[in-house]
């Protein structure tokens, strides 16, 4: 599988994972009390660790898919194979990362910003599920804006392409 596709998909997953960890006002499980809320540096460190692990799992999923489908390393997958990768490797991984980061809780005082990131991530995941080809075409990733939000928040691994 081409390095370009792997880097693109891993970057998308990393960004989505960061955004997912921010928490939603609609989900009480993402809200923390002041006593157990992580500090912003703790949150960033933990979220970035989740994203780093998720990126590795996505890369391993790509490699496994390429091997199972006899795709040479120097060859890009077909459009149908790319869609299958998005549906079976990328989106499920991003959803898992989201759940793990959501479990961290939001840093005290950052609840609204984290909620916005989570809302953006949810929208991007829905868009990726509806139009998986958008993750494969240059300049059409539904995760672009949320990735920038993650970087602006201070995430170092999540949100990086």
Short mmCIF file of N, CA and C in Angstrom, two decimals:
data_model
loop_
_atom_site.label_atom_id
_atom_site.label_comp_id
_atom_site.label_asym_id
_atom_site.label_seq_id
_atom_site.Cartn_x
_atom_site.Cartn_y
_atom_site.Cartn_z
N UNK A 1 0.85 -1.16 0.00
CA UNK A 1 0.00 0.00 0.00
C UNK A 1 0.89 1.22 0.00
N UNK A 2 0.51 2.26 -0.72
CA UNK A 2 1.38 3.41 -0.85
C UNK A 2 1.53 4.16 0.46
N UNK A 3 2.69 4.73 0.63
CA UNK A 3 2.97 5.50 1.85
C UNK A 3 2.04 6.70 1.94
N UNK A 4 1.72 7.31 0.79
CA UNK A 4 0.85 8.49 0.77
C UNK A 4 -0.51 8.16 1.35
N UNK A 5 -1.08 7.03 0.96
CA UNK A 5 -2.39 6.64 1.47
C UNK A 5 -2.31 6.34 2.96
N UNK A 6 -1.28 5.65 3.38
CA UNK A 6 -1.12 5.31 4.80
C UNK A 6 -0.99 6.58 5.62
N UNK A 7 -0.16 7.51 5.17
CA UNK A 7 0.03 8.76 5.91
C UNK A 7 -1.27 9.55 5.96
N UNK A 8 -1.98 9.63 4.85
CA UNK A 8 -3.24 10.35 4.81
C UNK A 8 -4.24 9.76 5.78
N UNK A 9 -4.42 8.47 5.72
CA UNK A 9 -5.41 7.82 6.56
C UNK A 9 -5.02 7.85 8.03
N UNK A 10 -3.75 7.68 8.32
CA UNK A 10 -3.29 7.75 9.71
C UNK A 10 -3.49 9.16 10.26
N UNK A 11 -3.21 10.15 9.46
CA UNK A 11 -3.41 11.53 9.90
C UNK A 11 -4.87 11.83 10.19
N UNK A 12 -5.73 11.35 9.34
CA UNK A 12 -7.16 11.53 9.54
C UNK A 12 -7.59 10.87 10.85
N UNK A 13 -7.12 9.68 11.08
CA UNK A 13 -7.49 8.97 12.30
C UNK A 13 -6.97 9.68 13.53
N UNK A 14 -5.77 10.17 13.45
CA UNK A 14 -5.18 10.85 14.61
C UNK A 14 -5.95 12.10 14.95
N UNK A 15 -6.30 12.85 13.98
CA UNK A 15 -7.05 14.08 14.22
C UNK A 15 -8.41 13.77 14.79
N UNK A 16 -9.06 12.83 14.21
CA UNK A 16 -10.38 12.48 14.70
C UNK A 16 -10.34 12.00 16.13
N UNK A 17 -9.33 11.28 16.46
CA UNK A 17 -9.20 10.78 17.83
C UNK A 17 -9.05 11.91 18.82
N UNK A 18 -8.32 12.90 18.47
CA UNK A 18 -8.12 14.03 19.37
C UNK A 18 -9.43 14.73 19.61
N UNK A 19 -10.13 14.99 18.56
CA UNK A 19 -11.40 15.70 18.67
C UNK A 19 -12.38 14.89 19.49
N UNK A 20 -12.36 13.61 19.31
CA UNK A 20 -13.30 12.75 20.00
C UNK A 20 -13.13 12.80 21.49
N UNK A 21 -11.97 13.06 21.96
CA UNK A 21 -11.70 13.03 23.39
C UNK A 21 -12.19 14.24 24.13
N UNK A 22 -12.72 15.19 23.45
CA UNK A 22 -13.07 16.44 24.10
C UNK A 22 -14.31 16.38 24.95
N UNK A 23 -15.23 15.49 24.66
CA UNK A 23 -16.42 15.37 25.49
C UNK A 23 -17.58 16.13 24.89
N UNK A 24 -18.77 15.72 25.21
CA UNK A 24 -19.97 16.34 24.68
C UNK A 24 -20.91 16.68 25.82
N UNK A 25 -21.57 17.81 25.69
CA UNK A 25 -22.50 18.21 26.74
C UNK A 25 -23.70 17.28 26.79
N UNK A 26 -23.93 16.54 25.72
CA UNK A 26 -25.04 15.61 25.69
C UNK A 26 -24.70 14.28 26.34
N UNK A 27 -23.44 14.06 26.65
CA UNK A 27 -22.99 12.78 27.19
C UNK A 27 -22.36 13.01 28.55
N UNK A 28 -23.08 12.68 29.61
CA UNK A 28 -22.59 12.92 30.96
C UNK A 28 -21.30 12.19 31.24
N UNK A 29 -21.01 11.12 30.51
CA UNK A 29 -19.79 10.36 30.76
C UNK A 29 -18.55 11.15 30.40
N UNK A 30 -18.68 12.22 29.60
CA UNK A 30 -17.52 13.00 29.23
C UNK A 30 -17.26 14.13 30.21
N UNK A 31 -18.19 14.40 31.08
CA UNK A 31 -18.03 15.49 32.03
C UNK A 31 -17.33 15.00 33.28
N UNK A 32 -16.43 15.81 33.77
CA UNK A 32 -15.68 15.45 34.96
C UNK A 32 -15.97 16.46 36.05
N UNK A 33 -15.83 16.02 37.26
CA UNK A 33 -15.89 16.96 38.36
C UNK A 33 -14.51 17.56 38.53
N UNK A 34 -14.43 18.67 39.22
CA UNK A 34 -13.15 19.33 39.42
C UNK A 34 -12.17 18.41 40.14
N UNK A 35 -12.68 17.49 40.97
CA UNK A 35 -11.81 16.60 41.73
C UNK A 35 -11.10 15.58 40.86
N UNK A 36 -11.73 15.12 39.78
CA UNK A 36 -11.10 14.07 38.97
C UNK A 36 -10.82 14.50 37.53
N UNK A 37 -11.05 15.75 37.20
CA UNK A 37 -10.78 16.23 35.84
C UNK A 37 -9.27 16.30 35.62
N UNK A 38 -8.84 15.84 34.45
CA UNK A 38 -7.41 15.95 34.16
C UNK A 38 -7.04 17.42 33.93
N UNK A 39 -5.80 17.74 34.18
CA UNK A 39 -5.32 19.06 33.77
C UNK A 39 -5.19 19.04 32.26
N UNK A 40 -5.06 20.20 31.66
CA UNK A 40 -4.91 20.23 30.21
C UNK A 40 -3.66 19.47 29.76
N UNK A 41 -2.50 19.65 30.42
CA UNK A 41 -1.33 18.86 30.01
C UNK A 41 -1.54 17.35 30.16
N UNK A 42 -2.23 16.93 31.23
CA UNK A 42 -2.52 15.51 31.42
C UNK A 42 -3.44 15.00 30.31
N UNK A 43 -4.44 15.80 29.99
CA UNK A 43 -5.39 15.43 28.93
C UNK A 43 -4.66 15.28 27.60
N UNK A 44 -3.83 16.26 27.27
CA UNK A 44 -3.10 16.23 26.00
C UNK A 44 -2.18 15.02 25.94
N UNK A 45 -1.47 14.75 27.01
CA UNK A 45 -0.55 13.61 27.04
C UNK A 45 -1.31 12.29 26.85
N UNK A 46 -2.42 12.13 27.57
CA UNK A 46 -3.20 10.89 27.47
C UNK A 46 -3.86 10.76 26.10
N UNK A 47 -4.44 11.84 25.58
CA UNK A 47 -5.09 11.78 24.27
C UNK A 47 -4.07 11.48 23.18
N UNK A 48 -2.92 12.13 23.25
CA UNK A 48 -1.89 11.88 22.25
C UNK A 48 -1.40 10.43 22.30
N UNK A 49 -1.34 9.84 23.49
CA UNK A 49 -0.95 8.43 23.61
C UNK A 49 -1.98 7.53 22.94
N UNK A 50 -3.24 7.86 23.13
CA UNK A 50 -4.32 7.10 22.49
C UNK A 50 -4.21 7.22 20.97
N UNK A 51 -3.97 8.43 20.48
CA UNK A 51 -3.84 8.65 19.04
C UNK A 51 -2.64 7.91 18.47
N UNK A 52 -1.54 7.93 19.21
CA UNK A 52 -0.33 7.24 18.73
C UNK A 52 -0.60 5.75 18.60
N UNK A 53 -1.25 5.17 19.60
CA UNK A 53 -1.59 3.75 19.54
C UNK A 53 -2.56 3.49 18.38
N UNK A 54 -3.55 4.35 18.24
CA UNK A 54 -4.52 4.20 17.15
C UNK A 54 -3.88 4.28 15.78
N UNK A 55 -2.91 5.20 15.63
CA UNK A 55 -2.20 5.31 14.35
C UNK A 55 -1.48 4.01 14.02
N UNK A 56 -0.86 3.42 15.04
CA UNK A 56 -0.17 2.13 14.83
C UNK A 56 -1.14 1.04 14.42
N UNK A 57 -2.31 1.04 15.06
CA UNK A 57 -3.32 0.03 14.72
C UNK A 57 -3.86 0.23 13.32
N UNK A 58 -4.01 1.48 12.91
CA UNK A 58 -4.48 1.76 11.55
C UNK A 58 -3.43 1.31 10.54
N UNK A 59 -2.18 1.63 10.80
CA UNK A 59 -1.11 1.21 9.88
C UNK A 59 -1.06 -0.32 9.78
N UNK A 60 -1.18 -1.00 10.92
CA UNK A 60 -1.19 -2.46 10.91
C UNK A 60 -2.40 -2.99 10.15
N UNK A 61 -3.55 -2.32 10.31
CA UNK A 61 -4.75 -2.71 9.58
C UNK A 61 -4.58 -2.54 8.08
N UNK A 62 -3.91 -1.45 7.66
CA UNK A 62 -3.63 -1.24 6.23
C UNK A 62 -2.74 -2.34 5.70
N UNK A 63 -1.68 -2.64 6.45
CA UNK A 63 -0.74 -3.67 6.00
C UNK A 63 -1.42 -5.02 5.90
N UNK A 64 -2.24 -5.35 6.87
CA UNK A 64 -2.96 -6.62 6.84
C UNK A 64 -3.90 -6.67 5.64
N UNK A 65 -4.62 -5.59 5.41
CA UNK A 65 -5.54 -5.52 4.28
C UNK A 65 -4.77 -5.69 2.97
N UNK A 66 -3.65 -4.99 2.84
CA UNK A 66 -2.85 -5.08 1.60
C UNK A 66 -2.36 -6.50 1.38
N UNK A 67 -1.91 -7.13 2.46
CA UNK A 67 -1.42 -8.51 2.35
C UNK A 67 -2.55 -9.46 1.95
N UNK A 68 -3.69 -9.33 2.62
CA UNK A 68 -4.83 -10.22 2.33
C UNK A 68 -5.38 -10.01 0.93
N UNK A 69 -5.18 -8.82 0.37
CA UNK A 69 -5.73 -8.50 -0.95
C UNK A 69 -4.65 -8.42 -2.02
N UNK A 70 -3.45 -8.92 -1.69
CA UNK A 70 -2.35 -8.97 -2.65
C UNK A 70 -2.07 -7.62 -3.30
N UNK A 71 -2.04 -6.58 -2.50
CA UNK A 71 -1.73 -5.24 -3.01
C UNK A 71 -0.24 -4.99 -2.76
N UNK A 72 0.55 -4.86 -3.82
CA UNK A 72 1.98 -4.59 -3.64
C UNK A 72 2.21 -3.26 -2.91
N UNK A 73 3.32 -3.17 -2.20
CA UNK A 73 3.63 -1.96 -1.41
C UNK A 73 3.70 -0.70 -2.28
N UNK A 74 4.09 -0.82 -3.51
CA UNK A 74 4.24 0.34 -4.37
C UNK A 74 2.98 0.64 -5.18
N UNK A 75 1.90 -0.03 -4.87
CA UNK A 75 0.66 0.15 -5.63
C UNK A 75 -0.44 0.65 -4.70
N UNK A 76 -1.18 1.62 -5.18
CA UNK A 76 -2.33 2.13 -4.42
C UNK A 76 -3.48 1.15 -4.57
N UNK A 77 -4.31 1.05 -3.54
CA UNK A 77 -5.49 0.18 -3.67
C UNK A 77 -6.47 0.78 -4.67
N UNK A 78 -7.34 -0.06 -5.19
CA UNK A 78 -8.39 0.43 -6.08
C UNK A 78 -9.33 1.31 -5.26
N UNK A 79 -10.21 2.02 -5.95
CA UNK A 79 -11.19 2.85 -5.24
C UNK A 79 -12.05 2.00 -4.31
N UNK A 80 -12.47 0.84 -4.79
CA UNK A 80 -13.30 -0.04 -3.97
C UNK A 80 -12.53 -0.53 -2.74
N UNK A 81 -11.27 -0.86 -2.93
CA UNK A 81 -10.45 -1.30 -1.80
C UNK A 81 -10.23 -0.15 -0.81
N UNK A 82 -10.03 1.05 -1.33
CA UNK A 82 -9.86 2.22 -0.47
C UNK A 82 -11.09 2.46 0.38
N UNK A 83 -12.26 2.34 -0.23
CA UNK A 83 -13.51 2.50 0.51
C UNK A 83 -13.62 1.42 1.59
N UNK A 84 -13.25 0.20 1.24
CA UNK A 84 -13.30 -0.88 2.22
C UNK A 84 -12.36 -0.61 3.39
N UNK A 85 -11.19 -0.06 3.12
CA UNK A 85 -10.24 0.28 4.18
C UNK A 85 -10.85 1.34 5.10
N UNK A 86 -11.46 2.35 4.51
CA UNK A 86 -12.09 3.40 5.31
C UNK A 86 -13.17 2.79 6.21
N UNK A 87 -14.01 1.93 5.62
CA UNK A 87 -15.14 1.37 6.36
C UNK A 87 -14.75 0.33 7.40
N UNK A 88 -13.69 -0.44 7.13
CA UNK A 88 -13.36 -1.55 8.04
C UNK A 88 -12.15 -1.28 8.93
N UNK A 89 -11.32 -0.31 8.57
CA UNK A 89 -10.12 -0.04 9.36
C UNK A 89 -10.19 1.35 10.00
N UNK A 90 -10.37 2.37 9.19
CA UNK A 90 -10.23 3.75 9.67
C UNK A 90 -11.38 4.18 10.56
N UNK A 91 -12.61 4.13 10.06
CA UNK A 91 -13.74 4.63 10.84
C UNK A 91 -13.91 3.87 12.15
N UNK A 92 -13.85 2.54 12.16
CA UNK A 92 -13.97 1.85 13.45
C UNK A 92 -12.85 2.24 14.43
N UNK A 93 -11.64 2.44 13.92
CA UNK A 93 -10.53 2.82 14.79
C UNK A 93 -10.76 4.21 15.37
N UNK A 94 -11.21 5.13 14.55
CA UNK A 94 -11.48 6.49 15.03
C UNK A 94 -12.58 6.47 16.09
N UNK A 95 -13.60 5.67 15.88
CA UNK A 95 -14.67 5.57 16.86
C UNK A 95 -14.15 5.02 18.18
N UNK A 96 -13.27 4.05 18.13
CA UNK A 96 -12.68 3.49 19.35
C UNK A 96 -11.82 4.54 20.04
N UNK A 97 -11.01 5.24 19.29
CA UNK A 97 -10.19 6.30 19.87
C UNK A 97 -11.08 7.36 20.54
N UNK A 98 -12.16 7.68 19.88
CA UNK A 98 -13.09 8.67 20.42
C UNK A 98 -13.62 8.22 21.78
N UNK A 99 -14.01 6.97 21.87
CA UNK A 99 -14.53 6.45 23.13
C UNK A 99 -13.47 6.50 24.22
N UNK A 100 -12.25 6.13 23.88
CA UNK A 100 -11.16 6.13 24.87
C UNK A 100 -10.84 7.54 25.34
N UNK A 101 -10.77 8.47 24.42
CA UNK A 101 -10.46 9.85 24.79
C UNK A 101 -11.63 10.46 25.56
N UNK A 102 -12.83 10.16 25.14
CA UNK A 102 -14.02 10.66 25.84
C UNK A 102 -13.97 10.24 27.31
N UNK A 103 -13.47 9.05 27.57
CA UNK A 103 -13.38 8.55 28.93
C UNK A 103 -12.40 9.32 29.81
N UNK A 104 -11.54 10.13 29.19
CA UNK A 104 -10.58 10.92 29.96
C UNK A 104 -11.26 12.06 30.72
N UNK A 105 -12.38 12.54 30.21
CA UNK A 105 -13.00 13.73 30.77
C UNK A 105 -12.30 14.97 30.25
N UNK A 106 -12.97 16.10 30.33
CA UNK A 106 -12.40 17.35 29.85
C UNK A 106 -11.73 18.10 30.99
N UNK A 107 -10.64 18.79 30.69
CA UNK A 107 -10.00 19.61 31.72
C UNK A 107 -10.97 20.69 32.21
N UNK A 108 -10.91 20.98 33.48
CA UNK A 108 -11.79 21.99 34.06
C UNK A 108 -11.58 23.33 33.34
N UNK A 109 -12.68 23.94 32.94
CA UNK A 109 -12.65 25.20 32.22
C UNK A 109 -12.58 25.05 30.71
N UNK A 110 -12.30 23.85 30.23
CA UNK A 110 -12.20 23.60 28.79
C UNK A 110 -13.38 22.78 28.27
N UNK A 111 -14.40 22.62 29.08
CA UNK A 111 -15.53 21.75 28.69
C UNK A 111 -16.17 22.19 27.37
N UNK A 112 -16.39 23.49 27.20
CA UNK A 112 -17.04 23.96 25.97
C UNK A 112 -16.15 23.71 24.75
N UNK A 113 -14.87 23.97 24.89
CA UNK A 113 -13.95 23.76 23.77
C UNK A 113 -13.87 22.28 23.41
N UNK A 114 -13.85 21.44 24.42
CA UNK A 114 -13.80 19.99 24.20
C UNK A 114 -15.11 19.53 23.58
N UNK A 115 -16.22 20.08 24.05
CA UNK A 115 -17.53 19.74 23.46
C UNK A 115 -17.55 20.08 21.98
N UNK A 116 -17.02 21.24 21.63
CA UNK A 116 -16.99 21.65 20.22
C UNK A 116 -16.15 20.69 19.39
N UNK A 117 -15.00 20.27 19.93
CA UNK A 117 -14.16 19.31 19.22
C UNK A 117 -14.91 18.00 19.01
N UNK A 118 -15.60 17.54 20.05
CA UNK A 118 -16.33 16.29 19.95
C UNK A 118 -17.48 16.39 18.95
N UNK A 119 -18.19 17.52 18.98
CA UNK A 119 -19.26 17.71 18.01
C UNK A 119 -18.71 17.69 16.58
N UNK A 120 -17.58 18.35 16.38
CA UNK A 120 -16.96 18.36 15.05
C UNK A 120 -16.52 16.96 14.64
N UNK A 121 -15.97 16.22 15.60
CA UNK A 121 -15.54 14.86 15.30
C UNK A 121 -16.73 13.98 14.92
N UNK A 122 -17.80 14.08 15.69
CA UNK A 122 -19.00 13.29 15.38
C UNK A 122 -19.50 13.57 13.97
N UNK A 123 -19.50 14.84 13.60
CA UNK A 123 -19.93 15.21 12.25
C UNK A 123 -18.99 14.64 11.19
N UNK A 124 -17.68 14.68 11.47
CA UNK A 124 -16.70 14.16 10.51
C UNK A 124 -16.82 12.64 10.36
N UNK A 125 -17.05 11.95 11.47
CA UNK A 125 -17.23 10.50 11.40
C UNK A 125 -18.47 10.17 10.57
N UNK A 126 -19.55 10.88 10.81
CA UNK A 126 -20.77 10.66 10.02
C UNK A 126 -20.50 10.90 8.53
N UNK A 127 -19.79 11.97 8.23
CA UNK A 127 -19.48 12.29 6.83
C UNK A 127 -18.61 11.20 6.21
N UNK A 128 -17.65 10.68 6.98
CA UNK A 128 -16.79 9.61 6.46
C UNK A 128 -17.58 8.34 6.23
N UNK A 129 -18.55 8.07 7.09
CA UNK A 129 -19.39 6.89 6.90
C UNK A 129 -20.28 7.04 5.67
N UNK A 130 -20.78 8.25 5.45
CA UNK A 130 -21.68 8.49 4.31
C UNK A 130 -20.92 8.56 2.98
N UNK A 131 -19.73 9.15 3.00
CA UNK A 131 -18.93 9.32 1.79
C UNK A 131 -17.49 8.88 2.04
N UNK A 132 -17.24 7.58 2.17
CA UNK A 132 -15.89 7.12 2.47
C UNK A 132 -14.86 7.53 1.43
N UNK A 133 -15.27 7.74 0.19
CA UNK A 133 -14.33 8.15 -0.86
C UNK A 133 -13.71 9.51 -0.57
N UNK A 134 -14.40 10.33 0.23
CA UNK A 134 -13.86 11.66 0.54
C UNK A 134 -12.56 11.58 1.32
N UNK A 135 -12.33 10.49 2.04
CA UNK A 135 -11.07 10.33 2.76
C UNK A 135 -9.93 9.98 1.82
N UNK A 136 -10.25 9.53 0.64
CA UNK A 136 -9.23 9.08 -0.30
C UNK A 136 -8.83 10.15 -1.30
N UNK A 137 -9.72 11.10 -1.52
CA UNK A 137 -9.45 12.15 -2.50
C UNK A 137 -8.72 13.31 -1.83
N UNK A 138 -7.74 13.85 -2.51
CA UNK A 138 -6.97 14.95 -1.96
C UNK A 138 -7.86 16.17 -1.76
N UNK A 139 -7.74 16.79 -0.59
CA UNK A 139 -8.46 18.03 -0.30
C UNK A 139 -9.92 17.87 0.05
N UNK A 140 -10.39 16.64 0.29
CA UNK A 140 -11.81 16.46 0.59
C UNK A 140 -12.07 15.76 1.92
N UNK A 141 -11.08 15.67 2.77
CA UNK A 141 -11.25 14.95 4.03
C UNK A 141 -12.25 15.67 4.94
N UNK A 142 -13.23 14.94 5.46
CA UNK A 142 -14.17 15.56 6.40
C UNK A 142 -13.52 15.88 7.74
N UNK A 143 -12.28 15.43 7.96
CA UNK A 143 -11.60 15.65 9.22
C UNK A 143 -10.69 16.88 9.21
N UNK A 144 -10.61 17.58 8.10
CA UNK A 144 -9.70 18.72 8.00
C UNK A 144 -9.92 19.78 9.07
N UNK A 145 -11.16 20.24 9.22
CA UNK A 145 -11.45 21.30 10.19
C UNK A 145 -11.24 20.82 11.62
N UNK A 146 -11.68 19.61 11.92
CA UNK A 146 -11.54 19.10 13.27
C UNK A 146 -10.07 18.85 13.60
N UNK A 147 -9.30 18.47 12.63
CA UNK A 147 -7.86 18.31 12.85
C UNK A 147 -7.24 19.64 13.27
N UNK A 148 -7.65 20.70 12.60
CA UNK A 148 -7.11 22.02 12.94
C UNK A 148 -7.56 22.42 14.34
N UNK A 149 -8.79 22.12 14.70
CA UNK A 149 -9.26 22.41 16.06
C UNK A 149 -8.41 21.67 17.09
N UNK A 150 -8.07 20.43 16.81
CA UNK A 150 -7.25 19.63 17.73
C UNK A 150 -5.87 20.25 17.89
N UNK A 151 -5.27 20.64 16.80
CA UNK A 151 -3.95 21.27 16.84
C UNK A 151 -4.02 22.59 17.61
N UNK A 152 -5.05 23.37 17.33
CA UNK A 152 -5.22 24.65 18.01
C UNK A 152 -5.39 24.45 19.52
N UNK A 153 -6.01 23.34 19.93
CA UNK A 153 -6.19 23.05 21.34
C UNK A 153 -4.87 22.70 22.01
N UNK A 154 -3.93 22.19 21.25
CA UNK A 154 -2.62 21.85 21.80
C UNK A 154 -2.21 20.41 21.66
N UNK A 155 -3.05 19.62 21.02
CA UNK A 155 -2.68 18.22 20.81
C UNK A 155 -1.49 18.15 19.87
N UNK A 156 -0.57 17.26 20.17
CA UNK A 156 0.67 17.17 19.40
C UNK A 156 0.68 15.98 18.44
N UNK A 157 -0.02 14.91 18.78
CA UNK A 157 -0.09 13.74 17.91
C UNK A 157 -1.45 13.73 17.21
N UNK A 158 -2.49 13.86 17.97
CA UNK A 158 -3.84 13.93 17.41
C UNK A 158 -3.95 15.20 16.57
N UNK A 159 -4.53 15.08 15.42
CA UNK A 159 -4.72 16.21 14.55
C UNK A 159 -3.58 16.46 13.58
N UNK A 160 -2.51 15.72 13.70
CA UNK A 160 -1.37 15.89 12.79
C UNK A 160 -1.55 14.95 11.60
N UNK A 161 -1.23 15.47 10.43
CA UNK A 161 -1.31 14.63 9.23
C UNK A 161 0.05 14.19 8.81
#
